[in-house]
Amino acid sequence: MDGHSGEKLLFLTDDQLRKGIEAMFFAYRGFTSDPDRILDKHGYGRAHHRALHFINRSPGTTVNNLLAILGVTKQSLNRVLRTLVEDGLVDSRVGTRDKRERHLFLTAKGSGLERKLADAQQARMRAAFRAAGPEAVAGFRKVLEAMMEPEILHHFQRLKE
Amino acid sequence: MDGHSGEKLLFLTDDQLRKGIEAMFFAYRGFTSDPDRILDKHGYGRAHHRALHFINRSPGTTVNNLLAILGVTKQSLNRVLRTLVEDGLVDSRVGTRDKRERHLFLTAKGSGLERKLADAQQARMRAAFRAAGPEAVAGFRKVLEAMMEPEILHHFQRLKE
DNA sequence: GATTTTACGTCAGCCTTGTTGACTTTCCAA
DNA sequence: TTGGAAAGTCAACAAGGCTGACGTAAAATC
């Protein structure tokens, strides 16, 4: 397309890029498949998984916080959150300082499901990491970070702390 | 969880795995964001993008072939394919050898949209690859392949040829 | 030649999860 | 103290998954 722009960029052919794109597509399917099976049994979907994950990650986080990370509308998140609260997986406490806010926590039951989902997803990730080796893992992370939207990358890196 | 199983596996802590999982989630959002914007303008969704991509990839492929790669039901794929044919982006030709089959091709119009979508997605992938460097790219690919379902990996590797 | 299997299309209906729009409650600042 | 902004909720719609049932034509098998 733009020819060879010199340097050691020979690996950036259309073909290499297309393979990268397809790899991303297929790998993501594998990535979600194990949790999906578990969620199915419980009558939940991926949206519930994401909520459980990030509430577990940052207990006491607010709905607004979660919205920024998940990148969906508050109405969409609210539906999911409502079922999780009704089913006793999530506890939603009115803020003490600001009563408009709701602080979210996992209940014991919620923690249990989150753990099951995380275990399944981590098992696949662990197997992939082991098979690929430490250097590949570092490269994997590097490319993924470079692919994120800048604002999201910021969230991602803050979550590291 | 399982303690230290020796070797050079120190990098496989729960924390490292969780970061890998989150990186995958956030990066996939970036990965789809540019095509999504283009699709929106044309009134299409990701399902249409996937169909266009793989028909472009393997011109003349059959519906059944596509089903295996996309991993959806024929009813689901058919809905998408029908609109693409109606809108003149895809040409569906009855097989000559086996008249039960339909062979799928992009029209000039379909090729045009596919090109726009691919350009946008490749631009981000190219930028990420450049920023991360060749070794990181190799690692990225290695981990992604290790994360795919075996049967899908088979498809992926066949597509390489 | 009759039967079964395969490839594809379609109708109907359901579910999840995204969207926008309209609405409360609460807080804060003019 | 009042008016606007912010946090969250409710309602309704659309995209795109899914299952199940059915039809047709062509191919394969018996």
Short mmCIF file of C-alpha atoms (C1' of nucleotides) in Angstrom, two decimals:
data_model
loop_
_atom_site.label_atom_id
_atom_site.label_comp_id
_atom_site.label_asym_id
_atom_site.label_seq_id
_atom_site.Cartn_x
_atom_site.Cartn_y
_atom_site.Cartn_z
CA MET A 1 0.00 0.00 0.00
CA ASP A 2 2.53 2.57 1.18
CA GLY A 3 5.47 0.55 -0.09
CA HIS A 4 8.44 -0.06 2.11
CA SER A 5 8.95 2.87 4.40
CA GLY A 6 12.41 1.58 5.24
CA GLU A 7 13.76 0.57 8.64
CA LYS A 8 13.14 -2.94 9.87
CA LEU A 9 9.47 -2.79 8.95
CA LEU A 10 9.38 -5.66 6.54
CA PHE A 11 7.11 -7.56 8.88
CA LEU A 12 4.32 -5.07 8.42
CA THR A 13 2.96 -6.37 5.18
CA ASP A 14 -0.76 -6.39 4.53
CA ASP A 15 -0.59 -10.11 4.96
CA GLN A 16 1.03 -9.93 8.38
CA LEU A 17 -1.49 -7.37 9.49
CA ARG A 18 -4.38 -9.43 8.23
CA LYS A 19 -3.07 -12.45 10.12
CA GLY A 20 -2.78 -10.35 13.24
CA ILE A 21 -6.38 -9.28 12.83
CA GLU A 22 -7.64 -12.80 12.38
CA ALA A 23 -5.54 -14.05 15.28
CA MET A 24 -7.15 -11.43 17.47
CA PHE A 25 -10.61 -12.45 16.34
CA PHE A 26 -10.13 -16.17 16.84
CA ALA A 27 -8.22 -15.83 20.08
CA TYR A 28 -10.91 -13.66 21.60
CA ARG A 29 -13.40 -16.41 20.97
CA GLY A 30 -11.23 -18.85 22.90
CA PHE A 31 -10.72 -16.26 25.58
CA THR A 32 -14.44 -15.95 26.29
CA SER A 33 -15.52 -19.53 25.69
CA ASP A 34 -14.86 -21.02 29.13
CA PRO A 35 -16.59 -18.28 31.15
CA ASP A 36 -19.45 -18.30 28.64
CA ARG A 37 -20.17 -21.93 29.40
CA ILE A 38 -20.30 -21.28 33.13
CA LEU A 39 -22.40 -18.15 32.74
CA ASP A 40 -24.87 -20.05 30.62
CA LYS A 41 -25.56 -22.55 33.37
CA HIS A 42 -26.34 -19.70 35.74
CA GLY A 43 -28.46 -17.80 33.25
CA TYR A 44 -26.06 -14.90 32.94
CA GLY A 45 -24.15 -13.33 30.05
CA ARG A 46 -20.83 -11.68 29.41
CA ALA A 47 -22.11 -8.37 30.66
CA HIS A 48 -22.62 -9.93 34.08
CA HIS A 49 -19.13 -11.37 34.02
CA ARG A 50 -17.60 -7.98 33.27
CA ALA A 51 -19.50 -6.34 36.10
CA LEU A 52 -18.48 -9.05 38.57
CA HIS A 53 -14.88 -8.83 37.45
CA PHE A 54 -14.48 -5.12 37.91
CA ILE A 55 -16.46 -4.93 41.13
CA ASN A 56 -14.22 -7.65 42.52
CA ARG A 57 -11.26 -5.69 41.25
CA SER A 58 -12.30 -2.42 42.89
CA PRO A 59 -14.69 -3.10 45.76
CA GLY A 60 -16.81 -0.08 46.61
CA THR A 61 -16.53 1.39 43.15
CA THR A 62 -19.44 3.54 41.97
CA VAL A 63 -21.72 2.97 39.01
CA ASN A 64 -20.16 5.93 37.22
CA ASN A 65 -16.69 4.49 37.71
CA LEU A 66 -17.78 1.22 36.25
CA LEU A 67 -19.36 2.96 33.27
CA ALA A 68 -16.09 4.61 32.36
CA ILE A 69 -14.28 1.29 32.42
CA LEU A 70 -16.90 -0.80 30.69
CA GLY A 71 -17.71 1.75 28.02
CA VAL A 72 -21.46 1.15 27.91
CA THR A 73 -24.41 3.34 28.75
CA LYS A 74 -25.58 3.54 32.31
CA GLN A 75 -28.94 2.10 31.30
CA SER A 76 -27.26 -0.97 29.90
CA LEU A 77 -25.11 -1.46 32.97
CA ASN A 78 -28.02 -0.81 35.26
CA ARG A 79 -30.04 -3.69 33.89
CA VAL A 80 -27.21 -6.10 34.55
CA LEU A 81 -26.50 -4.64 37.96
CA ARG A 82 -30.15 -4.88 38.94
CA THR A 83 -30.31 -8.62 38.31
CA LEU A 84 -27.05 -9.15 40.17
CA VAL A 85 -28.39 -7.25 43.17
CA GLU A 86 -31.75 -9.05 43.03
CA ASP A 87 -29.98 -12.40 42.89
CA GLY A 88 -27.84 -11.50 45.85
CA LEU A 89 -24.48 -11.44 44.09
CA VAL A 90 -23.84 -7.74 44.44
CA ASP A 91 -24.48 -5.36 47.28
CA SER A 92 -25.31 -1.77 46.34
CA ARG A 93 -24.86 0.70 49.19
CA VAL A 94 -25.93 4.33 49.05
CA GLY A 95 -22.94 6.60 49.46
CA THR A 96 -22.44 8.20 52.85
CA ARG A 97 -20.72 11.35 51.65
CA ASP A 98 -22.70 11.68 48.42
CA LYS A 99 -26.06 9.97 48.61
CA ARG A 100 -26.46 10.02 44.84
CA GLU A 101 -23.73 7.47 44.48
CA ARG A 102 -24.05 3.72 44.92
CA HIS A 103 -21.02 1.80 46.08
CA LEU A 104 -20.82 -1.72 44.75
CA PHE A 105 -19.53 -4.82 46.52
CA LEU A 106 -19.64 -8.53 45.86
CA THR A 107 -21.50 -10.68 48.37
CA ALA A 108 -20.10 -14.07 49.36
CA LYS A 109 -22.27 -15.59 46.67
CA GLY A 110 -21.06 -13.06 44.10
CA SER A 111 -17.48 -13.72 45.09
CA GLY A 112 -18.05 -17.42 44.59
CA LEU A 113 -19.24 -17.02 41.02
CA GLU A 114 -16.54 -14.50 40.22
CA ARG A 115 -13.96 -16.96 41.47
CA LYS A 116 -15.30 -19.74 39.29
CA LEU A 117 -15.28 -17.52 36.21
CA ALA A 118 -11.81 -16.18 36.92
CA ASP A 119 -10.45 -19.67 37.52
CA ALA A 120 -11.73 -20.89 34.17
CA GLN A 121 -10.44 -17.89 32.27
CA GLN A 122 -7.12 -17.89 34.05
CA ALA A 123 -6.61 -21.58 33.35
CA ARG A 124 -6.69 -20.93 29.62
CA MET A 125 -4.52 -17.85 29.93
CA ARG A 126 -2.03 -19.75 32.07
CA ALA A 127 -1.84 -22.59 29.57
CA ALA A 128 -1.32 -20.13 26.71
CA PHE A 129 1.34 -18.23 28.63
CA ARG A 130 3.18 -21.41 29.52
CA ALA A 131 3.05 -22.71 25.98
CA ALA A 132 4.29 -19.42 24.54
CA GLY A 133 6.97 -18.62 27.12
CA PRO A 134 7.88 -15.50 29.11
CA GLU A 135 9.22 -13.45 26.22
CA ALA A 136 6.13 -14.05 24.14
CA VAL A 137 4.01 -12.98 27.09
CA ALA A 138 5.88 -9.71 27.34
CA GLY A 139 5.36 -9.10 23.64
CA PHE A 140 1.71 -10.01 23.91
CA ARG A 141 1.16 -7.43 26.62
CA LYS A 142 3.13 -4.80 24.75
CA VAL A 143 1.11 -5.13 21.56
CA LEU A 144 -2.21 -5.20 23.41
CA GLU A 145 -1.38 -2.03 25.28
CA ALA A 146 -0.42 -0.33 22.04
CA MET A 147 -3.78 -1.30 20.58
CA MET A 148 -5.91 0.25 23.33
CA GLU A 149 -7.57 3.64 23.10
CA PRO A 150 -5.41 6.13 25.00
CA GLU A 151 -8.07 6.83 27.60
CA ILE A 152 -8.63 3.14 28.20
CA LEU A 153 -4.90 2.52 28.42
CA HIS A 154 -4.92 5.05 31.21
CA HIS A 155 -7.58 3.07 33.07
CA PHE A 156 -5.69 -0.13 32.45
CA GLN A 157 -2.47 1.22 33.87
CA ARG A 158 -4.18 2.72 36.87
CA LEU A 159 -5.68 -0.66 37.62
CA LYS A 160 -2.19 -2.07 37.86
CA GLU A 161 -1.40 -0.28 41.10
CA MET B 1 -3.20 -20.81 44.01
CA ASP B 2 -1.00 -23.78 43.10
CA GLY B 3 2.10 -22.28 44.66
CA HIS B 4 5.33 -22.14 42.70
CA SER B 5 5.58 -25.12 40.41
CA GLY B 6 9.23 -24.35 39.83
CA GLU B 7 10.93 -23.57 36.53
CA LYS B 8 10.83 -20.04 35.24
CA LEU B 9 7.10 -19.70 35.86
CA LEU B 10 7.24 -16.86 38.32
CA PHE B 11 5.42 -14.67 35.84
CA LEU B 12 2.27 -16.74 36.12
CA THR B 13 0.91 -15.18 39.27
CA ASP B 14 -2.79 -14.54 39.63
CA ASP B 15 -1.99 -10.90 39.23
CA GLN B 16 -0.15 -11.38 35.95
CA LEU B 17 -2.96 -13.52 34.63
CA ARG B 18 -5.59 -11.00 35.65
CA LYS B 19 -3.67 -8.26 33.89
CA GLY B 20 -3.47 -10.40 30.78
CA ILE B 21 -7.21 -10.91 30.91
CA GLU B 22 -7.91 -7.22 31.29
CA ALA B 23 -5.44 -6.34 28.56
CA MET B 24 -7.26 -8.70 26.24
CA PHE B 25 -10.59 -7.13 27.09
CA PHE B 26 -9.48 -3.53 26.65
CA ALA B 27 -7.42 -4.19 23.55
CA TYR B 28 -10.29 -5.92 21.82
CA ARG B 29 -12.34 -2.80 22.28
CA GLY B 30 -9.68 -0.74 20.53
CA PHE B 31 -9.39 -3.40 17.89
CA THR B 32 -13.06 -3.11 16.92
CA SER B 33 -13.60 0.60 17.47
CA ASP B 34 -12.46 1.96 14.10
CA PRO B 35 -14.43 -0.48 11.94
CA ASP B 36 -17.43 -0.01 14.22
CA ARG B 37 -17.53 3.69 13.44
CA ILE B 38 -17.45 3.06 9.71
CA LEU B 39 -20.05 0.30 9.90
CA ASP B 40 -22.35 2.58 11.85
CA LYS B 41 -22.43 5.14 9.07
CA HIS B 42 -23.46 2.45 6.60
CA GLY B 43 -26.06 0.90 8.89
CA TYR B 44 -24.17 -2.34 9.36
CA GLY B 45 -22.76 -4.14 12.37
CA ARG B 46 -19.82 -6.32 13.27
CA ALA B 47 -21.54 -9.37 11.89
CA HIS B 48 -21.48 -7.78 8.45
CA HIS B 49 -17.83 -6.92 8.83
CA ARG B 50 -16.93 -10.50 9.67
CA ALA B 51 -18.81 -11.82 6.65
CA LEU B 52 -17.16 -9.30 4.32
CA HIS B 53 -13.75 -10.06 5.75
CA PHE B 54 -13.89 -13.81 5.27
CA ILE B 55 -15.57 -13.67 1.89
CA ASN B 56 -12.82 -11.32 0.74
CA ARG B 57 -10.31 -13.70 2.27
CA SER B 58 -11.65 -16.76 0.49
CA PRO B 59 -13.61 -15.69 -2.56
CA GLY B 60 -16.07 -18.35 -3.68
CA THR B 61 -16.34 -19.85 -0.23
CA THR B 62 -19.61 -21.59 0.61
CA VAL B 63 -22.12 -20.73 3.29
CA ASN B 64 -21.21 -23.86 5.21
CA ASN B 65 -17.54 -22.95 5.13
CA LEU B 66 -18.31 -19.55 6.51
CA LEU B 67 -20.44 -21.03 9.28
CA ALA B 68 -17.56 -23.16 10.48
CA ILE B 69 -15.23 -20.19 10.63
CA LEU B 70 -17.63 -17.70 12.15
CA GLY B 71 -19.09 -20.10 14.68
CA VAL B 72 -22.67 -18.89 14.43
CA THR B 73 -25.90 -20.54 13.34
CA LYS B 74 -26.97 -20.48 9.73
CA GLN B 75 -30.05 -18.47 10.64
CA SER B 76 -27.87 -15.81 12.15
CA LEU B 77 -25.46 -15.73 9.24
CA ASN B 78 -28.26 -15.86 6.74
CA ARG B 79 -29.84 -12.70 8.07
CA VAL B 80 -26.60 -10.82 7.57
CA LEU B 81 -25.83 -12.39 4.21
CA ARG B 82 -29.30 -11.60 2.90
CA THR B 83 -28.91 -7.89 3.55
CA LEU B 84 -25.45 -7.88 1.99
CA VAL B 85 -26.78 -9.55 -1.15
CA GLU B 86 -29.81 -7.26 -1.29
CA ASP B 87 -27.59 -4.22 -0.92
CA GLY B 88 -25.35 -5.45 -3.71
CA LEU B 89 -22.20 -6.00 -1.66
CA VAL B 90 -22.11 -9.75 -2.02
CA ASP B 91 -22.80 -12.00 -4.96
CA SER B 92 -24.19 -15.46 -4.21
CA ARG B 93 -23.76 -17.89 -7.10
CA VAL B 94 -25.20 -21.39 -7.27
CA GLY B 95 -22.43 -23.99 -7.44
CA THR B 96 -21.62 -25.53 -10.79
CA ARG B 97 -20.32 -28.85 -9.55
CA ASP B 98 -22.67 -29.09 -6.62
CA LYS B 99 -25.79 -27.03 -7.22
CA ARG B 100 -26.80 -27.17 -3.55
CA GLU B 101 -23.93 -24.92 -2.63
CA ARG B 102 -23.81 -21.14 -2.91
CA HIS B 103 -20.45 -19.58 -3.65
CA LEU B 104 -19.96 -16.15 -2.18
CA PHE B 105 -18.07 -13.26 -3.78
CA LEU B 106 -17.70 -9.58 -3.04
CA THR B 107 -19.00 -7.19 -5.69
CA ALA B 108 -17.03 -4.04 -6.51
CA LYS B 109 -19.18 -2.23 -3.98
CA GLY B 110 -18.59 -4.92 -1.37
CA SER B 111 -14.88 -4.84 -2.03
CA GLY B 112 -14.92 -1.10 -1.54
CA LEU B 113 -16.44 -1.29 1.91
CA GLU B 114 -14.26 -4.22 2.90
CA ARG B 115 -11.22 -2.21 1.88
CA LYS B 116 -12.28 0.76 3.98
CA LEU B 117 -12.86 -1.45 7.01
CA ALA B 118 -9.60 -3.32 6.57
CA ASP B 119 -7.65 -0.09 6.11
CA ALA B 120 -8.99 1.31 9.34
CA GLN B 121 -8.34 -1.85 11.31
CA GLN B 122 -4.93 -2.39 9.77
CA ALA B 123 -3.89 1.15 10.54
CA ARG B 124 -4.35 0.53 14.24
CA MET B 125 -2.70 -2.87 14.07
CA ARG B 126 0.22 -1.40 12.15
CA ALA B 127 0.68 1.38 14.68
CA ALA B 128 0.58 -1.11 17.54
CA PHE B 129 3.05 -3.43 15.82
CA ARG B 130 5.42 -0.57 15.10
CA ALA B 131 5.23 0.72 18.63
CA ALA B 132 5.82 -2.71 20.13
CA GLY B 133 8.53 -3.96 17.77
CA PRO B 134 9.07 -7.18 15.84
CA GLU B 135 9.84 -9.41 18.79
CA ALA B 136 6.74 -8.31 20.62
CA VAL B 137 4.70 -9.04 17.51
CA ALA B 138 6.04 -12.57 17.39
CA GLY B 139 5.14 -13.06 21.03
CA PHE B 140 1.71 -11.58 20.50
CA ARG B 141 0.97 -14.04 17.73
CA LYS B 142 2.34 -16.93 19.72
CA VAL B 143 0.15 -16.28 22.75
CA LEU B 144 -2.95 -15.69 20.64
CA GLU B 145 -2.50 -18.97 18.83
CA ALA B 146 -2.07 -20.77 22.12
CA MET B 147 -5.33 -19.27 23.33
CA MET B 148 -7.48 -20.48 20.42
CA GLU B 149 -9.68 -23.55 20.49
CA PRO B 150 -7.80 -26.38 18.73
CA GLU B 151 -10.33 -26.65 15.93
CA ILE B 152 -10.25 -22.91 15.32
CA LEU B 153 -6.46 -22.90 15.37
CA HIS B 154 -6.66 -25.41 12.58
CA HIS B 155 -8.82 -23.03 10.54
CA PHE B 156 -6.50 -20.17 11.32
CA GLN B 157 -3.43 -22.03 10.15
CA ARG B 158 -5.11 -23.22 7.01
CA LEU B 159 -6.00 -19.63 6.20
CA LYS B 160 -2.32 -18.80 6.27
CA GLU B 161 -1.58 -20.64 3.05
"C1'" DG C 1 -35.01 -46.44 -8.81
"C1'" DA C 2 -36.18 -45.37 -4.05
"C1'" DT C 3 -34.47 -43.54 0.12
"C1'" DT C 4 -31.59 -40.86 2.93
"C1'" DT C 5 -28.46 -37.23 3.64
"C1'" DT C 6 -26.65 -32.73 2.72
"C1'" DA C 7 -26.73 -27.68 1.72
"C1'" DC C 8 -29.25 -23.96 1.95
"C1'" DG C 9 -33.15 -20.84 2.87
"C1'" DT C 10 -36.97 -19.24 5.75
"C1'" DC C 11 -40.50 -18.37 9.35
"C1'" DA C 12 -41.45 -17.74 14.12
"C1'" DG C 13 -40.10 -16.60 18.56
"C1'" DC C 14 -36.93 -16.00 22.37
"C1'" DC C 15 -32.85 -13.76 24.98
"C1'" DT C 16 -28.95 -10.71 25.87
"C1'" DT C 17 -27.15 -6.47 25.55
"C1'" DG C 18 -26.51 -2.47 23.25
"C1'" DT C 19 -29.08 2.13 22.30
"C1'" DT C 20 -32.07 6.80 23.25
"C1'" DG C 21 -35.44 9.38 25.84
"C1'" DA C 22 -37.85 10.73 29.92
"C1'" DC C 23 -37.86 10.78 34.85
"C1'" DT C 24 -36.41 11.10 40.08
"C1'" DT C 25 -33.34 12.25 43.70
"C1'" DT C 26 -29.51 14.54 45.39
"C1'" DC C 27 -25.98 17.91 45.53
"C1'" DC C 28 -23.91 22.29 44.82
"C1'" DA C 29 -23.29 26.92 43.44
"C1'" DA C 30 -25.13 31.40 41.98
"C1'" DT D 1 -33.44 29.26 47.64
"C1'" DT D 2 -33.58 28.01 43.41
"C1'" DG D 3 -31.86 26.19 39.19
"C1'" DG D 4 -28.70 23.29 36.97
"C1'" DA D 5 -25.73 19.32 36.94
"C1'" DA D 6 -24.89 14.65 38.28
"C1'" DA D 7 -26.17 9.78 39.69
"C1'" DG D 8 -29.21 6.48 39.05
"C1'" DT D 9 -33.83 4.21 37.40
"C1'" DC D 10 -37.62 2.94 34.14
"C1'" DA D 11 -39.43 2.16 29.37
"C1'" DA D 12 -39.08 0.98 24.82
"C1'" DC D 13 -36.56 -0.23 20.67
"C1'" DA D 14 -32.85 -2.61 17.64
"C1'" DA D 15 -29.05 -5.73 16.53
"C1'" DG D 16 -27.67 -10.06 16.54
"C1'" DG D 17 -27.12 -14.18 18.94
"C1'" DC D 18 -30.08 -18.65 19.76
"C1'" DT D 19 -33.59 -22.91 19.08
"C1'" DG D 20 -37.05 -25.38 16.55
"C1'" DA D 21 -39.71 -26.58 12.58
"C1'" DC D 22 -40.20 -26.87 7.83
"C1'" DG D 23 -39.32 -26.81 2.59
"C1'" DT D 24 -36.63 -27.67 -1.56
"C1'" DA D 25 -33.27 -29.22 -4.45
"C1'" DA D 26 -29.31 -31.95 -5.31
"C1'" DA D 27 -26.26 -35.56 -4.15
"C1'" DA D 28 -25.13 -39.86 -2.25
"C1'" DT D 29 -26.33 -44.36 -0.88
"C1'" DC D 30 -28.72 -48.61 -0.73
#
